[in-house]
mmCIF file with all atom_site columns, C-alpha atoms in Angstrom:
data_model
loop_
_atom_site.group_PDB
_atom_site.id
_atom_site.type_symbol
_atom_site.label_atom_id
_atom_site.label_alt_id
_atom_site.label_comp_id
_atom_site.label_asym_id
_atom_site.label_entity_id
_atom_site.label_seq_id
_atom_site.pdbx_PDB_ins_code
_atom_site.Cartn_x
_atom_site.Cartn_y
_atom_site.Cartn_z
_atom_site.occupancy
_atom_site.B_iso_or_equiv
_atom_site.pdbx_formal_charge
_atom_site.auth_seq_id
_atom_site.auth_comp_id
_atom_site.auth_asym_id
_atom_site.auth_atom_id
_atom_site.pdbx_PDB_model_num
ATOM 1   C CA . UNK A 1 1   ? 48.772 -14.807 -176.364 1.00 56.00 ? 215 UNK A CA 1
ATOM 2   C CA . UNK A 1 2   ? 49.114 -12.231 -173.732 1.00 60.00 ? 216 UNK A CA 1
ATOM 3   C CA . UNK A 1 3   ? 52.351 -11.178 -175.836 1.00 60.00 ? 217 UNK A CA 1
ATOM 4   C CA . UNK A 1 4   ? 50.656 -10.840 -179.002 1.00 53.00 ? 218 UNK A CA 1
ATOM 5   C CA . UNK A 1 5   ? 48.163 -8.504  -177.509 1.00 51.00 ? 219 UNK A CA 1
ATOM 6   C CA . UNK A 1 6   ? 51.167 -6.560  -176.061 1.00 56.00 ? 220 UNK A CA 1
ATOM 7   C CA . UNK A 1 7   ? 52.675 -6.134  -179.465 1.00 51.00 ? 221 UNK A CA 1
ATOM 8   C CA . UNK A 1 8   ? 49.440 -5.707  -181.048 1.00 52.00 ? 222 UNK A CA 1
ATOM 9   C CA . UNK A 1 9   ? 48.378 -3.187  -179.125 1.00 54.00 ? 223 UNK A CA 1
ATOM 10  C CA . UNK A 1 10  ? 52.050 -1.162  -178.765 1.00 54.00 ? 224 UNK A CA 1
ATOM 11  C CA . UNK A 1 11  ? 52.031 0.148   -182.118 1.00 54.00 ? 225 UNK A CA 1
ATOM 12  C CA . UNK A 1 12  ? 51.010 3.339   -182.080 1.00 58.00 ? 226 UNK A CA 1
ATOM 13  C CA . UNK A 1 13  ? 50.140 3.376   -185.903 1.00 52.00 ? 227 UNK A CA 1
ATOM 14  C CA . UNK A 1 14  ? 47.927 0.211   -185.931 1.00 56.00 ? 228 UNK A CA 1
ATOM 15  C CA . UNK A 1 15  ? 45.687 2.358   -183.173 1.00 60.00 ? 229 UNK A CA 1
ATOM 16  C CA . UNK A 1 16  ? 44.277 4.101   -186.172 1.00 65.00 ? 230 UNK A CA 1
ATOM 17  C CA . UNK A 1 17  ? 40.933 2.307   -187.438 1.00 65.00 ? 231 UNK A CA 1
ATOM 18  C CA . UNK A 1 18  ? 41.254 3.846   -190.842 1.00 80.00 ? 232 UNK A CA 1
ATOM 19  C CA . UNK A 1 19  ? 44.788 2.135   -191.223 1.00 87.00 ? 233 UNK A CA 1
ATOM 20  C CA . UNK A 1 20  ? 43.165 -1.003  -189.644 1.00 88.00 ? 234 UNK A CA 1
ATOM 21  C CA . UNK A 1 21  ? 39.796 -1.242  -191.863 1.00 90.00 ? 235 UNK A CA 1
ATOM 22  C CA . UNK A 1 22  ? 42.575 -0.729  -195.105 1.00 92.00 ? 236 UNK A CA 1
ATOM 23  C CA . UNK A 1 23  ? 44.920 -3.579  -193.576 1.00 92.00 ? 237 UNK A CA 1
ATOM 24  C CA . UNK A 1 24  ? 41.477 -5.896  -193.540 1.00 92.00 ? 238 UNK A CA 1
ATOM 25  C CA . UNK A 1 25  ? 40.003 -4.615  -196.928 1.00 94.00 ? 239 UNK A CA 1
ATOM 26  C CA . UNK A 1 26  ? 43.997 -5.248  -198.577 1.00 95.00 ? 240 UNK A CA 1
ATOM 27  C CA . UNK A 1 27  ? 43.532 -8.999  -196.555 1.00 94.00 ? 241 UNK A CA 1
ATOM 28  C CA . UNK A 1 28  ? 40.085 -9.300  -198.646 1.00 94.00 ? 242 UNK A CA 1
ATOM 29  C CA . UNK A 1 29  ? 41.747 -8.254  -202.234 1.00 95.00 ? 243 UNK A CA 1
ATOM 30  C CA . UNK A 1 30  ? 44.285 -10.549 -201.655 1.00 95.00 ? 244 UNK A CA 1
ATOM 31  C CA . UNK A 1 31  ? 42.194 -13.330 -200.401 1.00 92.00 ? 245 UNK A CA 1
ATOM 32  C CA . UNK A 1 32  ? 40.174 -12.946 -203.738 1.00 92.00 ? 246 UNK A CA 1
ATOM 33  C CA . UNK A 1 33  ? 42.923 -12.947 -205.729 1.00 93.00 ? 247 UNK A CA 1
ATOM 34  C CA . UNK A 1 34  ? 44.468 -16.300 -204.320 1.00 90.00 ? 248 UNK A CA 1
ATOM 35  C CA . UNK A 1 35  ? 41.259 -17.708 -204.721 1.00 87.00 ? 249 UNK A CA 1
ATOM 36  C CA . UNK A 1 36  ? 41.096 -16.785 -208.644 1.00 89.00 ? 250 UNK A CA 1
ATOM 37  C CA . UNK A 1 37  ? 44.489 -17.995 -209.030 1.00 87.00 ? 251 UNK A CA 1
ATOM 38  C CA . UNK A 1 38  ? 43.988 -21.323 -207.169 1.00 78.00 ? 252 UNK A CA 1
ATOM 39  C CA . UNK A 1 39  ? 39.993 -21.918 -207.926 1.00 71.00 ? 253 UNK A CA 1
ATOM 40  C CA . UNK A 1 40  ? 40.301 -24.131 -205.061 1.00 70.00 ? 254 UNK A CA 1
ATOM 41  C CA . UNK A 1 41  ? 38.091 -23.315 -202.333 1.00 72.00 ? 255 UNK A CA 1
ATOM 42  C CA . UNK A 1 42  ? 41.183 -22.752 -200.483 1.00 75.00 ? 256 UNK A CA 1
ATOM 43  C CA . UNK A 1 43  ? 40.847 -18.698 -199.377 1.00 84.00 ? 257 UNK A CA 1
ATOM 44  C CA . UNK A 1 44  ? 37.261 -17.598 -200.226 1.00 86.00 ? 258 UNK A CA 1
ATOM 45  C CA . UNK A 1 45  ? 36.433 -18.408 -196.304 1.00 88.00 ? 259 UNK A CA 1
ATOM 46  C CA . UNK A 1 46  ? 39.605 -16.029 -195.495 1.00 93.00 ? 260 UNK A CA 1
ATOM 47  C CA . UNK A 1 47  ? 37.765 -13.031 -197.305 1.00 94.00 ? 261 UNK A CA 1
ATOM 48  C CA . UNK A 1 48  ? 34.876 -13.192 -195.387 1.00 94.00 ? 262 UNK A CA 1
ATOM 49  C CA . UNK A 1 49  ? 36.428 -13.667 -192.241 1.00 95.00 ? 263 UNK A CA 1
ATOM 50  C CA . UNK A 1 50  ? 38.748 -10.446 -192.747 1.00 95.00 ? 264 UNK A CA 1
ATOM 51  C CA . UNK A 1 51  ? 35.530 -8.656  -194.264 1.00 96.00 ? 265 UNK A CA 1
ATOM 52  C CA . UNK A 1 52  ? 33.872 -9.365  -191.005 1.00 96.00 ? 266 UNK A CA 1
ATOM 53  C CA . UNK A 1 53  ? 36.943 -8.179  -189.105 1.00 95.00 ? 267 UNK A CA 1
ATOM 54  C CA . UNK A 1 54  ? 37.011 -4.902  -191.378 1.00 94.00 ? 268 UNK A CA 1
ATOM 55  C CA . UNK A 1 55  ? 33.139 -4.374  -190.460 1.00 94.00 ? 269 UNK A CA 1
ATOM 56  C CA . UNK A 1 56  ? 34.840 -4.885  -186.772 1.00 94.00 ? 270 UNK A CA 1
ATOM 57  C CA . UNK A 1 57  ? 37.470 -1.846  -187.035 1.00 92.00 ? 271 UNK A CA 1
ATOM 58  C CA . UNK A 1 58  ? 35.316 0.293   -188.841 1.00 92.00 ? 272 UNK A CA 1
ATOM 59  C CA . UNK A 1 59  ? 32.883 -0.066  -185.860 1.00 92.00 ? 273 UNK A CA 1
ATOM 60  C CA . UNK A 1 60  ? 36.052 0.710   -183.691 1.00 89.00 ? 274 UNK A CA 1
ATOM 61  C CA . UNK A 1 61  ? 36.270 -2.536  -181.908 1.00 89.00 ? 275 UNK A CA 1
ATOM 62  C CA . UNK A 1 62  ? 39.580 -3.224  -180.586 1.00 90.00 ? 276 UNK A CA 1
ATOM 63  C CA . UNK A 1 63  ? 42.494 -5.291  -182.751 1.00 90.00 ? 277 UNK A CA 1
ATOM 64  C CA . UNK A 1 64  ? 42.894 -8.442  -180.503 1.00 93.00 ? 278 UNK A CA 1
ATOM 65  C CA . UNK A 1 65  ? 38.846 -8.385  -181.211 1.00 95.00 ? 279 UNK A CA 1
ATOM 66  C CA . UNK A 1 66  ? 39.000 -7.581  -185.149 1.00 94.00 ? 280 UNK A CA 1
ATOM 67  C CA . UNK A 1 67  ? 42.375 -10.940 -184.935 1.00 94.00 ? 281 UNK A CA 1
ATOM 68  C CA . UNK A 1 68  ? 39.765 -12.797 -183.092 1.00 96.00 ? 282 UNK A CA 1
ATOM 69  C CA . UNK A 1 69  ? 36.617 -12.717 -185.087 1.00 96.00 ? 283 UNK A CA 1
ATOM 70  C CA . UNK A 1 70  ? 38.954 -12.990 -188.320 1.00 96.00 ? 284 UNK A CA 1
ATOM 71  C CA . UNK A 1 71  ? 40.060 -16.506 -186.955 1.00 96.00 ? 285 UNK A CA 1
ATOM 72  C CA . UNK A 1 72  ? 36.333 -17.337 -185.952 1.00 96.00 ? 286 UNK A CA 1
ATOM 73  C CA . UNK A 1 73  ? 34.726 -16.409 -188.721 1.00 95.00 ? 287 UNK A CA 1
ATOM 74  C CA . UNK A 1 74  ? 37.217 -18.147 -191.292 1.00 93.00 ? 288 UNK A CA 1
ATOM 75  C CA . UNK A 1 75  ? 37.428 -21.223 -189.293 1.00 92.00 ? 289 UNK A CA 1
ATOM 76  C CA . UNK A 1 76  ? 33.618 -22.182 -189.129 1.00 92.00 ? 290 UNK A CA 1
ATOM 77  C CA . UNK A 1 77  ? 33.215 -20.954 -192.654 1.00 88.00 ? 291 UNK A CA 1
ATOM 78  C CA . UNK A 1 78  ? 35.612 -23.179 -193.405 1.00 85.00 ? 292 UNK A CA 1
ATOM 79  C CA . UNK A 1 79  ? 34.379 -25.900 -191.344 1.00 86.00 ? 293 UNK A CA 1
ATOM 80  C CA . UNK A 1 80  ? 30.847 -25.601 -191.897 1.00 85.00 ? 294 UNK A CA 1
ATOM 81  C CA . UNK A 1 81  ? 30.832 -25.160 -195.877 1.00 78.00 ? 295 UNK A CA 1
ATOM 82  C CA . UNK A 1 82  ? 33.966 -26.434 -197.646 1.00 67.00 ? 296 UNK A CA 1
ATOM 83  C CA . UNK A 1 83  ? 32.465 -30.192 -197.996 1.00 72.00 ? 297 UNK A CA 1
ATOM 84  C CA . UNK A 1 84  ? 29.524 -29.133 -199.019 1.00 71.00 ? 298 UNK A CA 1
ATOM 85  C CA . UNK A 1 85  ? 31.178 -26.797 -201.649 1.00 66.00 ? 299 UNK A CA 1
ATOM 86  C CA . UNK A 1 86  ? 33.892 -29.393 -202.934 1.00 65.00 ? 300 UNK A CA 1
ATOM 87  C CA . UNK A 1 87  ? 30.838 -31.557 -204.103 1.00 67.00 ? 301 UNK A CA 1
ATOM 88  C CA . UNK A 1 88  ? 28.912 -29.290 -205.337 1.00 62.00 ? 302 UNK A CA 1
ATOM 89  C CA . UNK A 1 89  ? 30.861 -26.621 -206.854 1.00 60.00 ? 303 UNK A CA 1
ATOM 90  C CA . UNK A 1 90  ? 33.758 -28.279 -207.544 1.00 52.00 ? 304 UNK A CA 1
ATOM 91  C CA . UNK A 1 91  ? 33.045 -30.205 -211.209 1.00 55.00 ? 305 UNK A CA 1
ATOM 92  C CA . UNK A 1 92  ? 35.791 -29.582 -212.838 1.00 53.00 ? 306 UNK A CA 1
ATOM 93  C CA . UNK A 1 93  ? 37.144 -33.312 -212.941 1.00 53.00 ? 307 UNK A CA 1
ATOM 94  C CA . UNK A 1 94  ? 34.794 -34.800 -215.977 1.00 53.00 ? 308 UNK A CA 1
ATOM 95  C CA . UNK A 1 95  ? 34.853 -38.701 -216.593 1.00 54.00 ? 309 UNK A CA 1
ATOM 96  C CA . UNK A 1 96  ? 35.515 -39.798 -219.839 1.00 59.00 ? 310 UNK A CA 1
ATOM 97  C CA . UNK A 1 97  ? 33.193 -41.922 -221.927 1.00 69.00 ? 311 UNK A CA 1
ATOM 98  C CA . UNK A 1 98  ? 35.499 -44.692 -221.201 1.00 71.00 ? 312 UNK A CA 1
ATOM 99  C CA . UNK A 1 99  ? 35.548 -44.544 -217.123 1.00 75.00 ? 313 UNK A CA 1
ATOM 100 C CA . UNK A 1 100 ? 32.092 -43.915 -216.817 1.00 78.00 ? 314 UNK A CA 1
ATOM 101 C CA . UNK A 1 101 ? 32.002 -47.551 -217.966 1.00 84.00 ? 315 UNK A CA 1
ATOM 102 C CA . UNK A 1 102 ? 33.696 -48.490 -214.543 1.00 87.00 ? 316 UNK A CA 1
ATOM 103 C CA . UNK A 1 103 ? 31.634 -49.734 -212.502 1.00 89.00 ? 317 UNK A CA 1
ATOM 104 C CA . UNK A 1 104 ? 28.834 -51.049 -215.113 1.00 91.00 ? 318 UNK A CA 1
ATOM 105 C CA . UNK A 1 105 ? 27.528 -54.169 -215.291 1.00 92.00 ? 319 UNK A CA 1
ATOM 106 C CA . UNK A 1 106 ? 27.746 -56.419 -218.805 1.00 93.00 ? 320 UNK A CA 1
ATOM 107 C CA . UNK A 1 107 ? 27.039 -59.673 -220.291 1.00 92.00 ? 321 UNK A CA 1
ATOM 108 C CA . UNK A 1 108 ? 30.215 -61.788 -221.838 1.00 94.00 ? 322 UNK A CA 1
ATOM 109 C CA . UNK A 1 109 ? 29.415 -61.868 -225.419 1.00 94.00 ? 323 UNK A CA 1
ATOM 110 C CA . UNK A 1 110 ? 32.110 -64.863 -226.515 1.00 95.00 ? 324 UNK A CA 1
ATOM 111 C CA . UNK A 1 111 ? 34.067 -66.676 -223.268 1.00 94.00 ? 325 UNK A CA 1
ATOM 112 C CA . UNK A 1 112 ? 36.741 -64.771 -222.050 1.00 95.00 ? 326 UNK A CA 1
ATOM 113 C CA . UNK A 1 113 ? 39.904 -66.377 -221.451 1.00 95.00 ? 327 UNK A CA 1
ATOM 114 C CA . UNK A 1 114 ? 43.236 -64.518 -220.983 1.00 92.00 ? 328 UNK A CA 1
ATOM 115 C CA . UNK A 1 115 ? 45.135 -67.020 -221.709 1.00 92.00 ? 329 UNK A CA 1
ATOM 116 C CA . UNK A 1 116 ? 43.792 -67.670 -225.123 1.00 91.00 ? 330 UNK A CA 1
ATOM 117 C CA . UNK A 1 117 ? 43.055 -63.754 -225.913 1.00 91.00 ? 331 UNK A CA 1
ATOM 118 C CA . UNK A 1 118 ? 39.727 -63.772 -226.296 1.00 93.00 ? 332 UNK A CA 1
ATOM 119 C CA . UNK A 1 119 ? 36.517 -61.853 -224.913 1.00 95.00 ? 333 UNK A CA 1
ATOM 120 C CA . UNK A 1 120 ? 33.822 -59.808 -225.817 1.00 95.00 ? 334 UNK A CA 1
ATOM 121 C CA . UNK A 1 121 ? 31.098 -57.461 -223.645 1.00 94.00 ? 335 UNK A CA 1
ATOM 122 C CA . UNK A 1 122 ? 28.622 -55.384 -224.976 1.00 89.00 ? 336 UNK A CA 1
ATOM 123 C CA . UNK A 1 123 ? 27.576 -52.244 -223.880 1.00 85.00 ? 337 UNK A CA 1
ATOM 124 C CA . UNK A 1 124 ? 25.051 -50.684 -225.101 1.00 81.00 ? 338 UNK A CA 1
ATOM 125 C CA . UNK A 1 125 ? 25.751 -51.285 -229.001 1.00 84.00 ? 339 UNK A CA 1
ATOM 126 C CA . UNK A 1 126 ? 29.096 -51.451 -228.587 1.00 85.00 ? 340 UNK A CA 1
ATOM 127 C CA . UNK A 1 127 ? 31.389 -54.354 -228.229 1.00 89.00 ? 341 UNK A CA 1
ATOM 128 C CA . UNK A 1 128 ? 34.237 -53.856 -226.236 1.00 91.00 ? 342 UNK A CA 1
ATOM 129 C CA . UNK A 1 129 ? 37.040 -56.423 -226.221 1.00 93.00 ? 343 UNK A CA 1
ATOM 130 C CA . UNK A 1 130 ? 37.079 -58.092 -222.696 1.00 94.00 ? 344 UNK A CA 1
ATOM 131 C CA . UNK A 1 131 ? 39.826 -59.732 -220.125 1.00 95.00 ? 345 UNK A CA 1
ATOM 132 C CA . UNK A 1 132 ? 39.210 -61.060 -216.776 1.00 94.00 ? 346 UNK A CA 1
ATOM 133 C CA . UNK A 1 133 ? 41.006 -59.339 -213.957 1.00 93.00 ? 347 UNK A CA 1
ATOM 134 C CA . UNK A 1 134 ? 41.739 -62.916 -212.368 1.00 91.00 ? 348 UNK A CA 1
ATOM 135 C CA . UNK A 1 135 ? 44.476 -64.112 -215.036 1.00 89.00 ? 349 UNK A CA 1
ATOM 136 C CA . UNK A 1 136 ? 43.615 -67.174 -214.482 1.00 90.00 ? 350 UNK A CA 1
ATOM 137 C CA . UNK A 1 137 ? 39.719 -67.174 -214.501 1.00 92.00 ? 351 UNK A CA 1
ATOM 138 C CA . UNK A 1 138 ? 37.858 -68.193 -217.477 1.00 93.00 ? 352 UNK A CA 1
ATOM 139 C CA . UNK A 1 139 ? 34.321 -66.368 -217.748 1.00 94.00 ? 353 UNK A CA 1
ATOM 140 C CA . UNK A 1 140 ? 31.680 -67.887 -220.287 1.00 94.00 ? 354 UNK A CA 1
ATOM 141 C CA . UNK A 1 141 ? 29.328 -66.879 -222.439 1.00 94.00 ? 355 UNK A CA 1
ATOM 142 C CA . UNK A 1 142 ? 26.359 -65.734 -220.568 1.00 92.00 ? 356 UNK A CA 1
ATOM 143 C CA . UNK A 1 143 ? 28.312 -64.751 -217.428 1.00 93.00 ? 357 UNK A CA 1
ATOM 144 C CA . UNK A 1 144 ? 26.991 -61.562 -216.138 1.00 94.00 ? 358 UNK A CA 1
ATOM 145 C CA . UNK A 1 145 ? 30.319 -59.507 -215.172 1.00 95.00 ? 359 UNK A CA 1
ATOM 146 C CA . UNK A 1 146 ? 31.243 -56.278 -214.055 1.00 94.00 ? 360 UNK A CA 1
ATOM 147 C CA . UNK A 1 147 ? 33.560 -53.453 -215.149 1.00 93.00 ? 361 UNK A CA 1
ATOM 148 C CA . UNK A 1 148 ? 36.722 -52.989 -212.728 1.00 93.00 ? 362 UNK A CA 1
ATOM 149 C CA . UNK A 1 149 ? 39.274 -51.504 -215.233 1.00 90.00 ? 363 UNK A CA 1
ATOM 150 C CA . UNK A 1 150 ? 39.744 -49.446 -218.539 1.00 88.00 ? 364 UNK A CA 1
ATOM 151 C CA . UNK A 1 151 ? 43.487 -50.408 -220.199 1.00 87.00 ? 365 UNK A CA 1
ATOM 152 C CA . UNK A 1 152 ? 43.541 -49.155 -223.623 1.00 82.00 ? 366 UNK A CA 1
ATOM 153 C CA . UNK A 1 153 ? 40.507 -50.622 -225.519 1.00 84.00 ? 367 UNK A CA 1
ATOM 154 C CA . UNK A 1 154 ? 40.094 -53.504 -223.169 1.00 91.00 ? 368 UNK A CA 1
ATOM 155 C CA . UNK A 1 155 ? 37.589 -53.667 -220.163 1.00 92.00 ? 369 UNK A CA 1
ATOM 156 C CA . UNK A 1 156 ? 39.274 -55.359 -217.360 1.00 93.00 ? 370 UNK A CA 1
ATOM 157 C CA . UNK A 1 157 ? 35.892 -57.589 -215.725 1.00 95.00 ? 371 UNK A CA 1
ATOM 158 C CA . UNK A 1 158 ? 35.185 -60.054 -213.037 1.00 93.00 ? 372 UNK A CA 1
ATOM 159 C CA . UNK A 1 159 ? 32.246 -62.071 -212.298 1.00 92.00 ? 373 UNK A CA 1
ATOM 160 C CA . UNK A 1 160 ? 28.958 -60.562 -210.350 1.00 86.00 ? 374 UNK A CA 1
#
């Protein structure tokens, strides 16, 4: 650390806190940027943590400070909000009609029975053609089952 300062604070050029506010406003642009490109959540916290270090130089506080609260300030934004922005920002991922099944609970329609290729669930209004996901298992009519897998036009169930 004490090293970094050393460097940090031997060039001459970086002493300037017009150069330094630009260096921290450039680290915000770019920040922004990668986040448009990525849309993942990943840098957003990285634009407001060099923000808050350009509000730092342009108040004249020293680099090592401006290097500090840029790594503060990102890391608890980052701590503190990216869960709660994954969930509830992050919706891009949409279930299809057919996965939203998974999950669902049905009634067996006609005895399924792998073996013999047959079984049928409704849902809803729609039959749906039916296998257990034990092989061997044979489900009757009546059983109330529930939806483990989509393959292709088949629902993939096991008994509740």
């Amino acid at each position: 650390m004490n090293a970094m300062v050393s460097v940090l604070t031997g060039i001459k050029w970086l002493q300037s806190p017009g150069i330094l506010v630009l260096i921290w406003l450039a680290l915000v642009i770019l920040f922004i940027i990668l986040e448009l490109i990525s849309l993942g959540l990943t840098t957003i916290w990285f634009a407001a943590g060099a923000f808050v270090a350009g509000i730092v130089a342009m108040l004249g506080g020293p680099i090592v400070l401006q290097v500090i609260v840029f790594i503060v300030v990102s890391s608890l934004l980052l701590l503190c909000t990216r869960g709660f922005a994954k969930r509830h920002l992050d919706n891009r991922i949409e279930k299809t009609n057919a996965e939203s099944l998974i999950g669902k609970t049905s009634i067996v329609m006609e005895t399924i029975n792998n073996e013999a290729s047959s079984g049928k669930i409704k849902i809803g209004d729609i039959e749906w053609t039916a296998r257990a996901v034990n092989e061997t298992q044979v489900i009757p009519e009546g059983t109330k089952v529930v939806i483990r897998e989509i393959r292709g036009v088949k629902c993939l169930v096991e008994s509740v």
